[in-house]
Short mmCIF file of C-alpha atoms in Angstrom, two decimals:
data_model
loop_
_atom_site.label_atom_id
_atom_site.label_comp_id
_atom_site.label_asym_id
_atom_site.label_seq_id
_atom_site.Cartn_x
_atom_site.Cartn_y
_atom_site.Cartn_z
CA UNK A 1 -130.04 34.28 -147.92
CA UNK A 2 -126.92 32.74 -146.14
CA UNK A 3 -124.16 34.25 -146.30
CA UNK A 4 -120.52 32.97 -145.64
CA UNK A 5 -118.42 33.01 -142.86
CA UNK A 6 -116.00 35.52 -144.54
CA UNK A 7 -118.69 37.83 -145.06
CA UNK A 8 -120.10 37.92 -141.76
CA UNK A 9 -116.41 38.76 -140.42
CA UNK A 10 -116.53 41.56 -143.34
CA UNK A 11 -119.67 42.89 -142.12
CA UNK A 12 -118.37 42.87 -138.27
CA UNK A 13 -115.48 44.93 -139.05
CA UNK A 14 -116.95 47.19 -141.34
CA UNK A 15 -120.07 47.60 -138.73
CA UNK A 16 -117.70 48.32 -135.55
CA UNK A 17 -115.69 50.76 -137.90
CA UNK A 18 -119.02 52.31 -138.76
CA UNK A 19 -120.18 52.37 -135.39
CA UNK A 20 -116.96 53.71 -134.39
CA UNK A 21 -117.16 56.67 -137.41
CA UNK A 22 -120.57 57.32 -136.62
CA UNK A 23 -120.15 57.92 -132.53
CA UNK A 24 -116.96 60.15 -133.26
CA UNK A 25 -117.64 62.15 -136.56
CA UNK A 26 -120.83 60.90 -138.04
CA UNK A 27 -121.75 59.36 -141.26
CA UNK A 28 -120.97 55.02 -140.70
CA UNK A 29 -123.60 54.97 -143.09
CA UNK A 30 -121.02 55.80 -145.84
CA UNK A 31 -119.62 52.61 -144.70
CA UNK A 32 -121.78 50.31 -144.08
CA UNK A 33 -124.90 50.30 -147.16
CA UNK A 34 -121.67 49.76 -149.51
CA UNK A 35 -120.56 47.07 -147.69
CA UNK A 36 -124.53 45.35 -147.50
CA UNK A 37 -125.11 46.20 -151.04
CA UNK A 38 -121.61 44.56 -151.88
CA UNK A 39 -122.21 41.47 -150.03
CA UNK A 40 -125.63 40.80 -152.20
CA UNK A 41 -127.69 42.10 -149.69
CA UNK A 42 -131.27 43.67 -151.17
CA UNK A 43 -131.25 47.43 -151.09
CA UNK A 44 -134.06 48.05 -149.14
CA UNK A 45 -133.07 45.48 -146.18
CA UNK A 46 -129.45 46.89 -146.65
CA UNK A 47 -131.15 50.60 -145.63
CA UNK A 48 -133.20 49.26 -142.82
CA UNK A 49 -130.55 47.68 -141.31
CA UNK A 50 -128.35 50.68 -141.51
CA UNK A 51 -131.22 52.68 -140.17
CA UNK A 52 -131.49 50.20 -137.04
CA UNK A 53 -127.82 50.99 -136.21
CA UNK A 54 -128.37 54.66 -136.89
CA UNK A 55 -131.52 54.86 -134.50
CA UNK A 56 -128.88 53.68 -131.47
CA UNK A 57 -126.25 56.02 -132.73
CA UNK A 58 -128.67 59.32 -133.28
CA UNK A 59 -130.39 58.21 -129.53
CA UNK A 60 -126.80 58.18 -127.88
CA UNK A 61 -126.14 61.52 -129.62
CA UNK A 62 -129.18 63.42 -128.56
CA UNK A 63 -128.93 61.98 -124.73
CA UNK A 64 -125.00 63.12 -125.04
CA UNK A 65 -125.93 66.95 -126.65
CA UNK A 66 -128.84 67.32 -124.03
CA UNK A 67 -126.35 66.50 -121.07
CA UNK A 68 -124.05 68.70 -122.32
CA UNK A 69 -126.40 71.51 -122.99
CA UNK A 70 -126.30 71.67 -125.96
CA UNK A 71 -129.49 72.09 -127.35
CA UNK A 72 -133.13 72.66 -125.51
CA UNK A 73 -135.32 69.95 -126.95
CA UNK A 74 -138.76 72.54 -125.99
CA UNK A 75 -136.77 75.18 -128.84
CA UNK A 76 -136.46 72.20 -131.37
CA UNK A 77 -140.55 70.93 -131.21
CA UNK A 78 -141.48 71.99 -135.01
CA UNK A 79 -138.08 70.79 -136.42
CA UNK A 80 -138.81 67.08 -134.89
CA UNK A 81 -142.57 66.94 -136.19
CA UNK A 82 -140.63 68.46 -139.51
CA UNK A 83 -138.31 65.26 -139.59
CA UNK A 84 -140.68 63.11 -138.30
CA UNK A 85 -143.26 63.46 -141.57
CA UNK A 86 -140.08 63.98 -143.84
CA UNK A 87 -138.85 60.56 -142.46
CA UNK A 88 -142.12 59.00 -143.05
CA UNK A 89 -142.35 60.49 -146.59
CA UNK A 90 -138.83 59.51 -147.45
CA UNK A 91 -139.30 56.16 -145.95
CA UNK A 92 -142.72 55.86 -148.14
CA UNK A 93 -140.58 56.87 -151.40
CA UNK A 94 -137.94 54.19 -151.32
CA UNK A 95 -140.67 51.64 -150.77
CA UNK A 96 -142.29 52.20 -153.83
CA UNK A 97 -138.49 52.11 -155.85
CA UNK A 98 -137.77 48.73 -157.34
CA UNK A 99 -134.69 46.78 -155.96
CA UNK A 100 -132.62 47.14 -159.79
CA UNK A 101 -133.13 51.25 -159.62
CA UNK A 102 -132.11 51.61 -155.79
CA UNK A 103 -129.26 49.48 -157.01
CA UNK A 104 -127.95 52.25 -159.11
CA UNK A 105 -128.96 55.48 -157.41
CA UNK A 106 -127.18 54.28 -153.95
CA UNK A 107 -124.30 54.12 -154.89
CA UNK A 108 -124.12 57.39 -156.30
CA UNK A 109 -125.84 58.74 -153.44
CA UNK A 110 -122.93 57.72 -151.70
CA UNK A 111 -120.60 58.85 -153.49
CA UNK A 112 -121.67 62.31 -153.40
CA UNK A 113 -122.28 62.65 -149.73
CA UNK A 114 -119.13 61.34 -149.30
CA UNK A 115 -117.60 63.69 -151.51
CA UNK A 116 -119.40 66.83 -150.09
CA UNK A 117 -118.27 65.78 -146.25
CA UNK A 118 -115.08 65.50 -147.03
CA UNK A 119 -114.44 68.39 -148.58
CA UNK A 120 -116.68 71.09 -146.27
CA UNK A 121 -114.52 70.87 -143.03
CA UNK A 122 -118.17 72.32 -141.08
CA UNK A 123 -120.22 68.81 -141.78
CA UNK A 124 -117.11 67.18 -139.74
CA UNK A 125 -117.68 67.28 -135.79
CA UNK A 126 -118.81 70.11 -133.67
CA UNK A 127 -116.08 71.91 -133.49
CA UNK A 128 -117.24 75.65 -131.87
CA UNK A 129 -120.91 74.11 -130.75
CA UNK A 130 -122.50 76.40 -128.79
CA UNK A 131 -126.32 76.80 -127.46
CA UNK A 132 -127.86 79.17 -129.54
CA UNK A 133 -128.97 82.68 -128.40
CA UNK A 134 -132.30 82.83 -129.63
CA UNK A 135 -135.11 80.83 -130.23
CA UNK A 136 -134.46 79.34 -133.79
CA UNK A 137 -136.58 80.40 -136.35
CA UNK A 138 -139.74 78.40 -137.68
CA UNK A 139 -140.04 78.02 -141.14
CA UNK A 140 -136.25 77.23 -140.96
CA UNK A 141 -137.21 74.69 -138.78
CA UNK A 142 -139.82 73.46 -140.64
CA UNK A 143 -137.88 73.27 -144.18
CA UNK A 144 -134.39 71.63 -142.80
CA UNK A 145 -136.70 69.39 -140.49
CA UNK A 146 -138.90 68.23 -143.14
CA UNK A 147 -135.81 68.05 -146.47
CA UNK A 148 -133.40 66.38 -144.17
CA UNK A 149 -136.10 64.06 -142.65
CA UNK A 150 -136.83 63.00 -145.89
CA UNK A 151 -133.70 62.02 -146.88
CA UNK A 152 -132.65 60.24 -144.36
CA UNK A 153 -136.12 58.57 -144.15
CA UNK A 154 -134.91 57.69 -148.05
CA UNK A 155 -131.43 56.34 -147.39
CA UNK A 156 -129.78 58.75 -144.87
CA UNK A 157 -125.88 57.97 -144.99
CA UNK A 158 -123.99 60.72 -144.04
CA UNK A 159 -127.19 62.69 -142.56
CA UNK A 160 -124.72 64.17 -139.94
CA UNK A 161 -122.99 66.40 -142.08
CA UNK A 162 -126.09 68.10 -142.90
CA UNK A 163 -127.14 68.64 -139.74
CA UNK A 164 -123.90 69.57 -138.26
CA UNK A 165 -124.16 72.99 -140.78
CA UNK A 166 -127.94 73.54 -140.09
#
């Protein structure tokens, strides 16, 4: 699939904007996935492209939070394992879904998450971030890690909003 020059320019502009938004408040995938789909890029490829960019964003965020001592990785060991398992299952499921169905499902998911994020003030940013005073509940870590990992592996746009409130 070859894209015209104007499509490349549009995708670069959206990519820069999505990267900036992702760095500031998260949710860059809410812009990048629709842009990729609107250019005729198949859904699986659009999700994979977005996930590659999101990996860099997530890594940078994790390093920043670690340096600012907002979290202690050893306390979140169970959550990391559950997230990995959920992500593997979510990405396996999305690979089983036909492109025609994904083209219908993804816009609904993106619009739903965008509305949720827009109307939930706690979903944007970490205004009152505090270091946990006690060790997080293991069951809670497994449930949220698995659920958010599954969603992130399946589609992922707006996942930062879910992590922020959890």
